[in-house]
Amino acid sequence: MPITGVVFYGYPTSSSHPAACHATDSLLQGVTRDLIHGRTGPRYVAGDFNQAPRSLLEVRQWEECGWVEIQIHASMHWGWEPRPTCKGATQRDLIYVSPELAALCIGVSVENMFADHALVKAQFQGLGFYLRSSPGMRSMLLPGMRPRWQITSGPAQALLFPVRVLGEVSLASDLVGHEEAFHVWWQTRRIQLQGSPGLLPPAVLCLEGIQRVYEDFHANFKSFEAWNGRARRDVLQHKHQQGREQVFRELRKDRSQTVDSLQFHHTHIVGDVDPDSHQVFLEEPVDSRGHSSWQLEGQPCRVTEVDGQLCQVVSSERPIVGQELTQRQIITSAADIQAEFARHWAAKWQRHAGVEVGFWRRALDFCNAYLPACSFDLPPLNIKTWNKALQRYKPLAARGVDGFAKSDLVNMPPPMKQELISFLSRIESGDADWPAQMLIGLIMNLDKEFNTLPRAPVFLAASRLGIPNFLIQAWDKFLGGLSRSFVVHGEAGEQILSSTGFPEGDPMSTVAMTIIDWAWHLYLQQYAPSSVPLSFVDNFSCMARDTAGLAQALTCTRSFADMWSLEIDGVKTFAWALRPASKRALKRLWLMLLKTWEVS
């Protein structure tokens, strides 16, 4: 019985191969395409994978096709306990077998004959009978092509021998193995060599004629063979891609569920008690929305007849002044959920609503002192520059905030393009406002850092850097008209305006963040020159030679954040050090330390 196999060696995880798992997966793609999907019969893949088998996507695809690792197969059938094969600790030397070969397995053993790796052995039976391990040419043909190509070059070659001996021979119209008249196919063949007869006569009188027929047919057959090979590779590649997509679907995390309810815990202090009616007066009003469960000093109770701060408490013991009445409230109404979201986010989105320009004096003075005074001119929009800009987008580029896809903009008629460009130019010049229909339904992936950036100093710094005023004016009007609403149970709540922040997903928001990053770099260069600032969008990082330099950079960063009214997330603030002495010094600054390699 022929057995097809592959011996494989994967990339080891080390500093030389930081992406060893991905590189090993890439090597196994050819095995999956040509051996797993492209062959049948007993097959195997063996070798030192250097990776945990479940960490490889290709191996998961093998298991979807019924392949199994030989020790796992023995464990499922005979209670074999899988043993480590690499340095007595991990299982990296693996033998994966196809379902056909797994059915013939009668024994598995692991022998420790070498220092680092064990020898994995598998025994099989029933290999005396014939089992075809690879498809023949007939089974590899695509549907619809078999009747046309069942003839091989054998009959044509055999015809040459009697012609050389006898000088002439009759050429039958139907050759053995061909299901239709050969002379009919001959008139419609794709490749026609120079000198070949256009029509086959009933008899071929010379060797030269037979030679030309054979060469012509051989050229057509080789062409078909090449085409069939390409088509087969495409089919296997498609099957391989389908298998990978199935693995990705299984590994993909479930989509987060929509908010259907909110839960709150309130603690009320009993301020006064009426001993006759058991009415209780609380220090804070009771929120009676939704459904609530109550506990009085940890014991369940019922609360009825709620009227502001006054309510009726029914419990096994009489309430006493100063006790805690705990309320567990669940809100399910869409309007109530939207109101809670609006209350929570309005404090962030409208934080700078009443702030005057003078509040930003420190930030503006710093910009005027250290930001370079630049200027650049933007040419007016026209159809030529518009089409040139569209060419830079990928075919599947995400839709913009206006809802247009790239294909919509590319295929837009020239008169409509000119109307759109003129409309945008009027907004830039201040002669028009953003229309309401361009604001309603804006889709954003919100991030808290973008939502807390101050607008006034960013616009002033942008003007200092030379961004044209008409662009800043249009930008400001867009943000001023931007409104948000929460969708709960398929219902949109009230629209909420904002005076703070820039929406994530808007390309201009990255410009605002870049201005903040640039200003922070200049601030540390002026006031903490011993540190090296690094930034990536909303992540600020810096390196220093000693603890004193890092502490100075931290203080300056906090001062910068106060100057620009930014919030530093203390939970996501970390420090790292390579020397134990520096780590001990950083702990005195109340900073969370990351685990790193210590260098003595």
Coordinates of C-alpha atoms in Angstrom, one line a residue:
M1 CA 0.0 0.0 0.0
P2 CA 1.5 3.3 -1.0
I3 CA 1.7 5.8 1.9
T4 CA 2.2 9.5 1.3
G5 CA 3.9 11.6 4.0
V6 CA 5.8 14.8 4.9
V7 CA 8.6 15.3 7.4
F8 CA 8.4 18.7 8.8
Y9 CA 10.6 21.0 11.1
G10 CA 9.0 24.1 12.5
Y11 CA 10.5 27.4 13.5
P12 CA 11.7 27.5 17.2
T13 CA 10.5 30.3 19.3
S14 CA 13.5 32.5 20.0
S15 CA 14.9 36.0 19.5
S16 CA 15.9 35.0 16.0
H17 CA 12.3 34.0 15.2
P18 CA 10.0 36.3 17.2
A19 CA 7.0 35.3 15.0
A20 CA 7.8 31.6 15.0
C21 CA 4.2 30.5 15.3
H22 CA 3.1 32.5 12.3
A23 CA 6.1 31.4 10.2
T24 CA 5.4 27.8 11.1
D25 CA 1.8 28.2 10.0
S26 CA 3.0 29.7 6.7
L27 CA 5.2 26.6 6.0
L28 CA 2.3 24.3 6.8
Q29 CA 0.0 26.0 4.3
G30 CA 1.5 24.0 1.4
V31 CA 1.2 20.8 3.3
T32 CA -2.5 21.5 3.9
R33 CA -3.2 22.4 0.3
D34 CA -1.2 19.6 -1.4
L35 CA -1.4 16.7 1.1
I36 CA -4.5 17.2 3.3
H37 CA -6.8 18.5 0.6
G38 CA -5.0 17.3 -2.5
R39 CA -4.4 13.6 -1.8
T40 CA -6.4 10.6 -0.6
G41 CA -5.4 7.4 1.1
P42 CA -3.0 6.8 4.0
R43 CA -1.0 9.9 4.7
Y44 CA 1.0 11.4 7.6
V45 CA 2.8 14.5 8.7
A46 CA 5.7 13.9 11.2
G47 CA 8.5 16.0 12.6
D48 CA 9.5 18.5 15.3
F49 CA 6.9 21.2 15.1
N50 CA 8.6 23.4 17.8
Q51 CA 5.1 24.7 18.6
A52 CA 2.1 23.6 20.7
P53 CA -0.2 21.9 18.1
R54 CA -3.3 23.8 19.2
S55 CA -1.5 27.1 18.6
L56 CA -1.2 26.4 14.8
L57 CA -4.2 27.3 12.6
E58 CA -3.2 24.8 10.0
V59 CA -3.2 21.9 12.5
R60 CA -6.7 22.9 13.6
Q61 CA -7.7 22.7 10.0
W62 CA -6.3 19.2 9.8
E63 CA -8.3 18.1 12.8
E64 CA -11.4 19.5 11.1
C65 CA -10.6 17.1 8.2
G66 CA -10.4 14.1 10.6
W67 CA -6.6 14.0 11.1
V68 CA -5.4 13.1 14.6
E69 CA -2.1 13.2 16.4
I70 CA -0.9 9.6 17.0
Q71 CA -0.6 9.9 20.8
I72 CA -4.1 11.5 21.0
H73 CA -5.4 8.6 18.9
A74 CA -3.9 6.1 21.3
S75 CA -5.3 8.0 24.2
M76 CA -8.8 7.9 22.8
H77 CA -8.8 4.2 21.9
W78 CA -6.5 2.5 24.4
G79 CA -6.2 4.9 27.4
W80 CA -2.7 5.8 26.5
E81 CA -1.3 8.7 28.5
P82 CA 0.4 11.2 26.2
R83 CA 4.0 11.6 27.1
P84 CA 6.3 14.6 26.6
T85 CA 8.7 14.4 23.7
C86 CA 10.9 17.5 24.0
K87 CA 13.3 17.7 27.0
G88 CA 10.8 15.7 29.1
A89 CA 8.5 18.7 29.5
T90 CA 6.5 19.5 26.3
Q91 CA 5.1 17.6 23.3
R92 CA 6.6 19.0 20.2
D93 CA 7.6 15.9 18.2
L94 CA 4.3 14.9 16.6
I95 CA 2.9 12.4 14.1
Y96 CA -0.4 13.4 12.5
V97 CA -2.1 10.7 10.5
S98 CA -5.1 10.7 8.1
P99 CA -8.3 8.9 9.0
E100 CA -7.4 6.1 6.5
L101 CA -4.0 5.5 8.3
A102 CA -5.4 6.0 11.8
A103 CA -7.8 3.1 11.2
L104 CA -4.8 0.8 10.6
C105 CA -2.9 1.8 13.8
I106 CA -2.3 -1.0 16.2
G107 CA 0.3 0.4 18.6
V108 CA 2.1 3.5 19.8
S109 CA 5.3 3.9 21.8
V110 CA 7.6 6.7 22.9
E111 CA 11.3 5.8 23.5
N112 CA 13.8 8.2 25.2
M113 CA 16.9 7.4 23.0
F114 CA 18.3 11.0 22.6
A115 CA 19.1 13.8 25.0
D116 CA 16.6 16.4 24.0
H117 CA 14.0 14.6 21.9
A118 CA 12.1 11.3 22.3
L119 CA 11.5 8.8 19.5
V120 CA 7.8 8.5 18.7
K121 CA 6.8 5.2 17.0
A122 CA 3.6 4.0 15.5
Q123 CA 2.7 0.5 14.2
F124 CA 0.2 -0.3 11.5
Q125 CA -1.4 -3.4 10.1
G126 CA -3.1 -4.5 6.9
L127 CA -0.7 -2.8 4.5
G128 CA -0.5 -5.8 2.1
F129 CA -3.5 -4.9 -0.1
Y130 CA -3.5 -2.2 -2.7
L131 CA -5.1 1.2 -1.9
R132 CA -4.6 4.0 -4.3
S133 CA -3.1 6.9 -2.5
S134 CA -3.3 9.6 -5.3
P135 CA -6.1 10.2 -7.8
G136 CA -5.5 9.2 -11.4
M137 CA -5.6 11.6 -14.3
R138 CA -9.2 10.7 -15.1
S139 CA -10.4 11.6 -11.5
M140 CA -8.5 14.9 -11.6
L141 CA -10.4 16.2 -14.6
L142 CA -13.0 18.8 -13.9
P143 CA -16.6 18.0 -14.6
G144 CA -17.5 18.3 -18.3
M145 CA -14.0 17.7 -19.5
R146 CA -13.7 13.9 -19.2
P147 CA -15.4 13.0 -22.6
R148 CA -13.1 15.3 -24.4
W149 CA -9.8 14.1 -23.0
Q150 CA -9.9 10.4 -22.5
I151 CA -7.5 9.8 -25.3
T152 CA -3.8 9.8 -24.4
S153 CA -0.7 10.1 -26.5
G154 CA -0.3 6.3 -26.4
P155 CA -2.5 5.4 -29.4
A156 CA -1.0 8.1 -31.6
Q157 CA 2.6 7.0 -30.6
A158 CA 1.7 3.4 -31.3
L159 CA 0.5 4.3 -34.8
L160 CA 4.0 5.4 -35.7
F161 CA 5.5 1.9 -35.5
P162 CA 3.5 0.2 -38.3
V163 CA 3.8 3.3 -40.5
R164 CA 7.6 3.1 -40.2
V165 CA 7.5 -0.6 -41.1
L166 CA 4.7 -0.8 -43.7
G167 CA 4.8 2.7 -45.1
E168 CA 1.1 3.4 -44.9
V169 CA -1.8 2.7 -42.7
S170 CA -5.5 3.6 -42.4
L171 CA -6.3 6.2 -39.8
A172 CA -9.6 5.3 -38.1
S173 CA -11.9 8.2 -37.3
D174 CA -12.4 6.8 -33.8
L175 CA -9.3 6.0 -31.8
V176 CA -9.5 3.7 -28.9
G177 CA -10.3 5.5 -25.7
H178 CA -11.9 8.6 -27.4
E179 CA -15.7 8.9 -26.9
E180 CA -16.3 11.1 -29.9
A181 CA -15.1 11.2 -33.4
F182 CA -11.4 12.2 -33.4
H183 CA -11.7 14.0 -36.7
V184 CA -14.5 16.1 -35.3
W185 CA -12.4 17.3 -32.4
W186 CA -9.4 17.8 -34.8
Q187 CA -11.3 20.6 -36.5
T188 CA -12.0 22.5 -33.3
R189 CA -8.7 22.0 -31.4
R190 CA -7.3 25.0 -29.7
I191 CA -3.6 24.8 -30.9
Q192 CA -3.0 24.2 -34.6
L193 CA 0.7 23.8 -35.5
Q194 CA 2.1 25.0 -38.8
G195 CA 2.0 22.2 -41.4
S196 CA -0.6 20.1 -39.7
P197 CA -3.5 19.0 -41.9
G198 CA -6.7 21.0 -41.5
L199 CA -8.8 17.9 -42.1
L200 CA -7.9 14.3 -41.4
P201 CA -8.0 12.1 -44.6
P202 CA -9.4 8.6 -44.4
A203 CA -5.8 7.3 -44.8
V204 CA -2.3 8.6 -44.0
L205 CA 0.1 7.6 -46.7
C206 CA 3.4 8.7 -45.1
L207 CA 5.4 8.8 -41.9
E208 CA 5.7 12.6 -42.0
G209 CA 1.9 13.1 -41.9
I210 CA 1.5 10.8 -38.8
Q211 CA 4.4 12.7 -37.1
R212 CA 2.7 16.0 -37.7
V213 CA -0.6 14.7 -36.3
Y214 CA 1.2 13.4 -33.3
E215 CA 3.1 16.6 -32.6
D216 CA 0.0 18.7 -33.0
F217 CA -2.0 16.4 -30.7
H218 CA 0.8 16.3 -28.2
A219 CA 1.0 20.1 -28.0
N220 CA -2.8 20.3 -27.4
F221 CA -2.5 17.6 -24.7
K222 CA 0.4 19.4 -22.9
S223 CA -1.6 22.7 -23.0
F224 CA -4.6 20.9 -21.5
E225 CA -2.4 19.3 -18.8
A226 CA -1.0 22.7 -17.8
W227 CA -4.5 24.2 -17.7
N228 CA -5.8 21.3 -15.7
G229 CA -2.9 21.6 -13.2
R230 CA -3.6 25.3 -12.7
A231 CA -7.4 24.6 -12.2
R232 CA -6.6 21.9 -9.7
R233 CA -4.3 24.2 -7.7
D234 CA -7.1 26.8 -7.7
V235 CA -9.6 24.3 -6.4
L236 CA -7.2 23.1 -3.7
Q237 CA -6.3 26.7 -2.8
H238 CA -10.1 27.5 -2.5
K239 CA -10.6 24.4 -0.2
H240 CA -7.6 25.5 1.9
Q241 CA -8.9 29.0 2.2
Q242 CA -12.4 27.7 3.2
G243 CA -10.8 25.6 5.9
R244 CA -8.9 28.6 7.3
E245 CA -12.0 30.7 7.3
Q246 CA -13.8 28.0 9.2
V247 CA -11.1 28.0 11.8
F248 CA -11.2 31.8 12.1
R249 CA -14.9 31.6 12.6
E250 CA -14.5 29.1 15.4
L251 CA -11.8 31.2 17.1
R252 CA -13.6 34.5 16.7
K253 CA -14.9 36.0 19.9
D254 CA -18.7 36.3 20.2
R255 CA -20.0 39.8 19.4
S256 CA -20.7 41.8 22.5
Q257 CA -24.4 41.8 23.4
T258 CA -26.4 45.0 23.3
V259 CA -27.4 46.7 26.5
D260 CA -30.8 45.5 27.6
S261 CA -30.8 46.6 31.2
L262 CA -28.8 48.6 33.8
Q263 CA -28.2 47.6 37.4
F264 CA -27.5 50.1 40.2
H265 CA -26.8 49.8 43.9
H266 CA -28.0 52.6 46.1
T267 CA -27.4 53.0 49.8
H268 CA -29.9 55.1 51.8
I269 CA -29.5 56.3 55.4
V270 CA -32.6 56.3 57.5
G271 CA -33.1 59.8 58.8
D272 CA -36.3 59.5 60.8
V273 CA -38.9 56.8 61.6
D274 CA -42.6 57.1 62.4
P275 CA -43.2 54.3 65.0
D276 CA -47.0 54.2 64.3
S277 CA -47.1 54.0 60.5
H278 CA -43.6 52.5 60.0
Q279 CA -42.9 55.2 57.5
V280 CA -39.3 56.1 57.0
F281 CA -37.7 59.4 56.0
L282 CA -34.5 58.9 54.0
E283 CA -31.7 61.4 53.5
E284 CA -31.8 61.1 49.7
P285 CA -34.8 60.7 47.4
V286 CA -35.6 57.2 46.2
D287 CA -35.3 56.4 42.5
S288 CA -38.4 54.3 41.8
R289 CA -37.8 53.5 38.2
G290 CA -37.7 49.9 37.1
H291 CA -37.7 47.0 39.5
S292 CA -36.0 47.2 42.9
S293 CA -35.1 44.7 45.7
W294 CA -34.4 46.0 49.2
Q295 CA -32.3 45.0 52.3
L296 CA -32.3 46.7 55.7
E297 CA -29.0 46.1 57.3
G298 CA -28.5 43.0 55.2
Q299 CA -31.9 41.5 55.8
P300 CA -34.5 41.3 53.0
C301 CA -37.5 43.7 53.3
R302 CA -40.2 45.4 51.2
V303 CA -40.5 49.1 50.4
T304 CA -43.9 50.5 49.3
E305 CA -45.6 53.8 48.9
V306 CA -42.5 55.7 47.8
D307 CA -42.9 59.4 47.6
G308 CA -39.6 61.2 47.2
Q309 CA -37.7 60.7 50.5
L310 CA -40.7 59.2 52.3
C311 CA -41.5 55.5 52.0
Q312 CA -43.0 52.5 53.8
V313 CA -40.6 49.8 55.0
V314 CA -42.0 46.4 55.8
S315 CA -39.5 44.1 57.6
S316 CA -39.2 41.7 60.4
E317 CA -37.6 44.3 62.6
R318 CA -38.5 47.9 63.1
P319 CA -36.3 50.4 61.2
I320 CA -34.0 52.5 63.4
V321 CA -32.5 55.9 62.7
G322 CA -29.0 55.6 61.1
Q323 CA -29.5 52.2 59.6
E324 CA -28.6 51.5 56.0
L325 CA -31.4 50.7 53.5
T326 CA -29.8 49.1 50.4
Q327 CA -31.6 49.3 47.0
R328 CA -30.7 47.0 44.1
Q329 CA -32.3 48.6 41.1
I330 CA -32.7 47.1 37.6
I331 CA -33.7 49.4 34.7
T332 CA -35.1 47.9 31.5
S333 CA -36.9 50.8 29.9
A334 CA -35.1 52.1 26.7
A335 CA -35.9 55.7 27.7
D336 CA -34.4 55.2 31.2
I337 CA -31.3 53.5 29.9
Q338 CA -30.8 56.3 27.4
A339 CA -31.2 58.9 30.1
E340 CA -28.5 57.2 32.2
F341 CA -26.1 57.1 29.3
A342 CA -26.8 60.7 28.5
R343 CA -26.2 61.7 32.2
H344 CA -22.9 59.8 32.3
W345 CA -21.5 61.0 29.0
A346 CA -22.8 64.6 29.1
A347 CA -20.4 65.3 31.9
K348 CA -17.5 64.5 29.6
W349 CA -18.9 65.8 26.3
Q350 CA -20.0 69.1 27.7
R351 CA -17.2 69.6 30.2
H352 CA -15.9 72.7 28.5
A353 CA -19.3 74.2 27.6
G354 CA -18.9 77.3 29.9
V355 CA -15.2 77.7 29.7
E356 CA -14.0 81.0 28.5
V357 CA -11.0 81.6 26.2
G358 CA -9.0 83.0 29.1
F359 CA -9.0 79.6 30.8
W360 CA -6.6 78.4 28.0
R361 CA -4.2 81.3 28.5
R362 CA -1.3 79.0 29.7
A363 CA -1.7 76.7 26.8
L364 CA -1.9 79.5 24.3
D365 CA 1.1 81.3 25.8
F366 CA 3.1 78.1 25.5
C367 CA 2.0 77.6 21.9
N368 CA 3.0 81.1 21.0
A369 CA 6.4 80.7 22.7
Y370 CA 7.4 77.3 21.4
L371 CA 5.3 76.1 18.5
P372 CA 6.8 77.2 15.2
A373 CA 4.8 79.7 13.2
C374 CA 4.1 77.9 9.9
S375 CA 1.9 78.5 6.9
F376 CA 0.8 76.5 4.0
D377 CA -1.8 77.1 1.3
L378 CA -4.4 74.6 0.2
P379 CA -5.5 75.0 -3.4
P380 CA -9.3 75.3 -3.9
L381 CA -11.1 72.0 -4.6
N382 CA -11.7 71.1 -8.2
I383 CA -12.7 67.9 -10.0
K384 CA -9.1 67.1 -11.0
T385 CA -7.7 67.1 -7.4
W386 CA -10.9 65.4 -6.2
N387 CA -10.4 62.4 -8.6
K388 CA -6.7 62.3 -7.8
A389 CA -7.5 62.0 -4.1
L390 CA -10.0 59.2 -4.8
Q391 CA -7.3 57.1 -6.5
R392 CA -5.4 56.8 -3.2
Y393 CA -8.2 54.9 -1.5
K394 CA -8.3 51.1 -1.6
P395 CA -11.2 49.4 -3.4
L396 CA -12.7 48.3 -0.1
A397 CA -12.0 51.4 1.9
A398 CA -14.3 52.0 4.8
R399 CA -17.2 54.5 4.2
G400 CA -16.7 58.0 5.5
V401 CA -18.9 59.8 8.0
D402 CA -21.1 60.9 5.0
G403 CA -22.0 57.3 4.2
F404 CA -20.5 57.4 0.7
A405 CA -18.4 54.4 -0.5
K406 CA -15.5 54.8 -2.8
S407 CA -17.4 53.4 -5.8
D408 CA -20.2 56.0 -5.1
L409 CA -17.7 58.9 -5.4
V410 CA -15.8 57.4 -8.4
N411 CA -18.9 56.8 -10.4
M412 CA -20.6 60.0 -9.5
P413 CA -21.5 62.1 -12.7
P414 CA -19.2 65.1 -13.2
P415 CA -22.1 67.7 -12.7
M416 CA -22.9 66.1 -9.3
K417 CA -19.2 66.1 -8.4
Q418 CA -19.0 69.8 -9.2
E419 CA -22.1 70.5 -7.1
L420 CA -20.7 68.6 -4.2
I421 CA -17.3 70.4 -4.4
S422 CA -19.0 73.8 -4.6
F423 CA -21.1 72.9 -1.6
L424 CA -17.9 71.9 0.4
S425 CA -16.2 75.1 -0.7
R426 CA -19.1 77.2 0.6
I427 CA -18.7 75.5 4.0
E428 CA -15.0 76.2 4.1
S429 CA -15.6 79.9 3.3
G430 CA -18.2 80.2 6.0
D431 CA -21.1 80.9 3.6
A432 CA -22.9 77.6 4.4
D433 CA -23.4 75.3 7.4
W434 CA -23.2 71.5 7.5
P435 CA -26.6 70.2 6.7
A436 CA -28.5 68.3 9.3
Q437 CA -28.8 65.2 7.1
M438 CA -25.0 64.9 7.1
L439 CA -25.0 64.8 10.9
I440 CA -27.8 62.4 11.8
G441 CA -26.7 58.8 11.8
L442 CA -23.0 59.5 12.2
I443 CA -21.2 56.2 13.1
M444 CA -18.2 56.4 15.4
N445 CA -16.0 54.1 17.4
L446 CA -15.7 56.2 20.5
D447 CA -12.6 56.4 22.5
K448 CA -12.4 58.3 25.8
E449 CA -9.2 60.1 25.0
F450 CA -10.6 61.6 21.8
N451 CA -13.7 62.5 23.7
T452 CA -11.8 64.6 26.2
L453 CA -9.6 66.8 24.0
P454 CA -10.3 70.5 24.3
R455 CA -11.4 72.1 21.1
A456 CA -10.5 75.8 21.6
P457 CA -6.8 75.5 22.2
V458 CA -6.5 72.8 19.5
F459 CA -8.0 75.2 17.0
L460 CA -5.8 78.0 18.1
A461 CA -2.7 75.8 17.9
A462 CA -3.8 74.6 14.5
S463 CA -4.0 78.2 13.3
R464 CA -0.5 78.8 14.8
L465 CA 0.8 75.9 12.7
G466 CA -0.6 77.4 9.6
I467 CA -3.8 75.4 8.9
P468 CA -6.0 77.8 6.9
N469 CA -8.7 79.6 8.9
F470 CA -11.5 78.5 6.4
L471 CA -10.7 74.9 7.1
I472 CA -10.6 75.4 10.9
Q473 CA -13.9 77.3 10.7
A474 CA -15.6 74.5 8.8
W475 CA -14.1 72.0 11.2
D476 CA -15.4 74.0 14.2
K477 CA -18.9 74.2 12.7
F478 CA -19.0 70.5 12.0
L479 CA -18.1 69.6 15.6
G480 CA -20.5 72.2 16.9
G481 CA -23.4 70.6 15.1
L482 CA -22.4 67.1 15.9
S483 CA -24.9 65.3 18.1
R484 CA -25.0 61.8 19.5
S485 CA -27.8 59.5 20.7
F486 CA -27.9 56.0 22.3
V487 CA -29.8 53.2 20.5
V488 CA -31.5 50.8 23.0
H489 CA -33.9 48.1 21.9
G490 CA -33.7 49.6 18.4
E491 CA -34.8 53.0 19.6
A492 CA -32.7 56.2 19.3
G493 CA -32.7 58.5 22.3
E494 CA -32.5 62.2 22.5
Q495 CA -29.7 63.9 20.6
I496 CA -26.8 65.2 22.8
L497 CA -24.6 68.0 21.7
S498 CA -21.0 68.4 22.9
S499 CA -18.4 71.1 23.4
T500 CA -15.5 68.9 24.2
G501 CA -13.7 66.2 22.3
F502 CA -13.3 65.0 18.7
P503 CA -15.1 62.0 17.3
E504 CA -13.0 58.9 16.6
G505 CA -13.4 57.8 13.0
D506 CA -13.2 61.4 11.7
P507 CA -9.8 61.9 9.9
M508 CA -9.6 65.4 11.3
S509 CA -9.6 64.0 14.8
T510 CA -6.1 62.5 14.1
V511 CA -5.0 66.0 13.3
A512 CA -6.2 67.2 16.7
M513 CA -4.4 64.4 18.5
T514 CA -1.2 65.0 16.5
I515 CA -1.2 68.7 17.6
I516 CA -1.6 67.5 21.2
D517 CA 1.3 65.0 20.8
W518 CA 3.5 67.6 19.2
A519 CA 2.9 70.1 21.9
W520 CA 3.6 67.5 24.6
H521 CA 6.9 66.6 22.9
L522 CA 7.9 70.3 22.9
Y523 CA 6.8 70.7 26.5
L524 CA 9.1 67.9 27.7
Q525 CA 12.0 69.1 25.5
Q526 CA 11.7 72.5 27.3
Y527 CA 11.0 71.4 30.9
A528 CA 12.3 67.8 31.1
P529 CA 15.2 67.8 28.6
S530 CA 16.9 64.7 30.1
S531 CA 13.9 62.5 29.1
V532 CA 13.1 61.0 25.7
P533 CA 9.4 61.4 24.9
L534 CA 7.5 58.9 22.7
S535 CA 3.9 59.1 21.7
F536 CA 1.5 57.0 19.7
V537 CA -2.0 58.6 19.3
D538 CA -3.2 58.8 22.9
N539 CA -0.3 56.9 24.5
F540 CA 2.4 59.0 26.1
S541 CA 5.7 57.3 26.9
C542 CA 9.1 58.5 27.9
M543 CA 12.5 57.1 28.8
A544 CA 15.1 58.5 31.1
R545 CA 18.6 57.7 32.3
D546 CA 17.7 57.8 36.0
T547 CA 14.8 57.9 38.4
A548 CA 15.1 61.7 38.9
G549 CA 14.8 62.3 35.1
L550 CA 11.7 60.0 34.9
A551 CA 10.1 61.7 37.9
Q552 CA 10.7 65.1 36.3
A553 CA 9.1 63.9 33.0
L554 CA 6.1 62.5 35.0
T555 CA 5.6 65.8 36.8
C556 CA 5.9 67.8 33.6
T557 CA 3.4 65.4 31.9
R558 CA 0.9 65.9 34.7
S559 CA 1.4 69.7 34.4
F560 CA 0.9 69.5 30.7
A561 CA -2.3 67.5 31.2
D562 CA -3.6 70.1 33.7
M563 CA -2.7 72.9 31.3
W564 CA -4.7 71.3 28.4
S565 CA -7.5 70.0 30.8
L566 CA -6.6 66.4 29.9
E567 CA -7.2 63.4 32.2
I568 CA -4.4 60.8 32.8
D569 CA -5.8 57.3 33.4
G570 CA -4.1 56.2 36.6
V571 CA -5.1 52.6 36.0
K572 CA -3.2 52.5 32.7
T573 CA -0.2 54.3 34.1
F574 CA 2.8 52.0 34.4
A575 CA 6.6 52.3 34.9
W576 CA 9.4 49.9 34.1
A577 CA 13.0 49.6 35.1
L578 CA 15.8 47.2 34.4
R579 CA 17.8 47.6 37.7
P580 CA 16.4 46.6 41.1
A581 CA 17.5 49.9 42.7
S582 CA 15.5 51.9 40.1
K583 CA 12.5 49.7 40.7
R584 CA 12.6 50.4 44.4
A585 CA 12.8 54.1 43.7
L586 CA 9.9 54.0 41.3
K587 CA 7.7 52.3 43.9
R588 CA 8.2 55.3 46.2
L589 CA 6.5 57.4 43.4
W590 CA 3.4 55.2 43.8
L591 CA 3.7 53.9 40.2
M592 CA 2.6 50.5 39.0
L593 CA 5.6 48.5 37.8
L594 CA 5.7 46.2 34.8
K595 CA 7.5 42.9 35.0
T596 CA 10.8 43.1 33.0
W597 CA 14.1 41.3 32.8
E598 CA 16.4 42.5 35.5
V599 CA 19.9 43.5 34.5
S600 CA 22.6 43.5 37.2

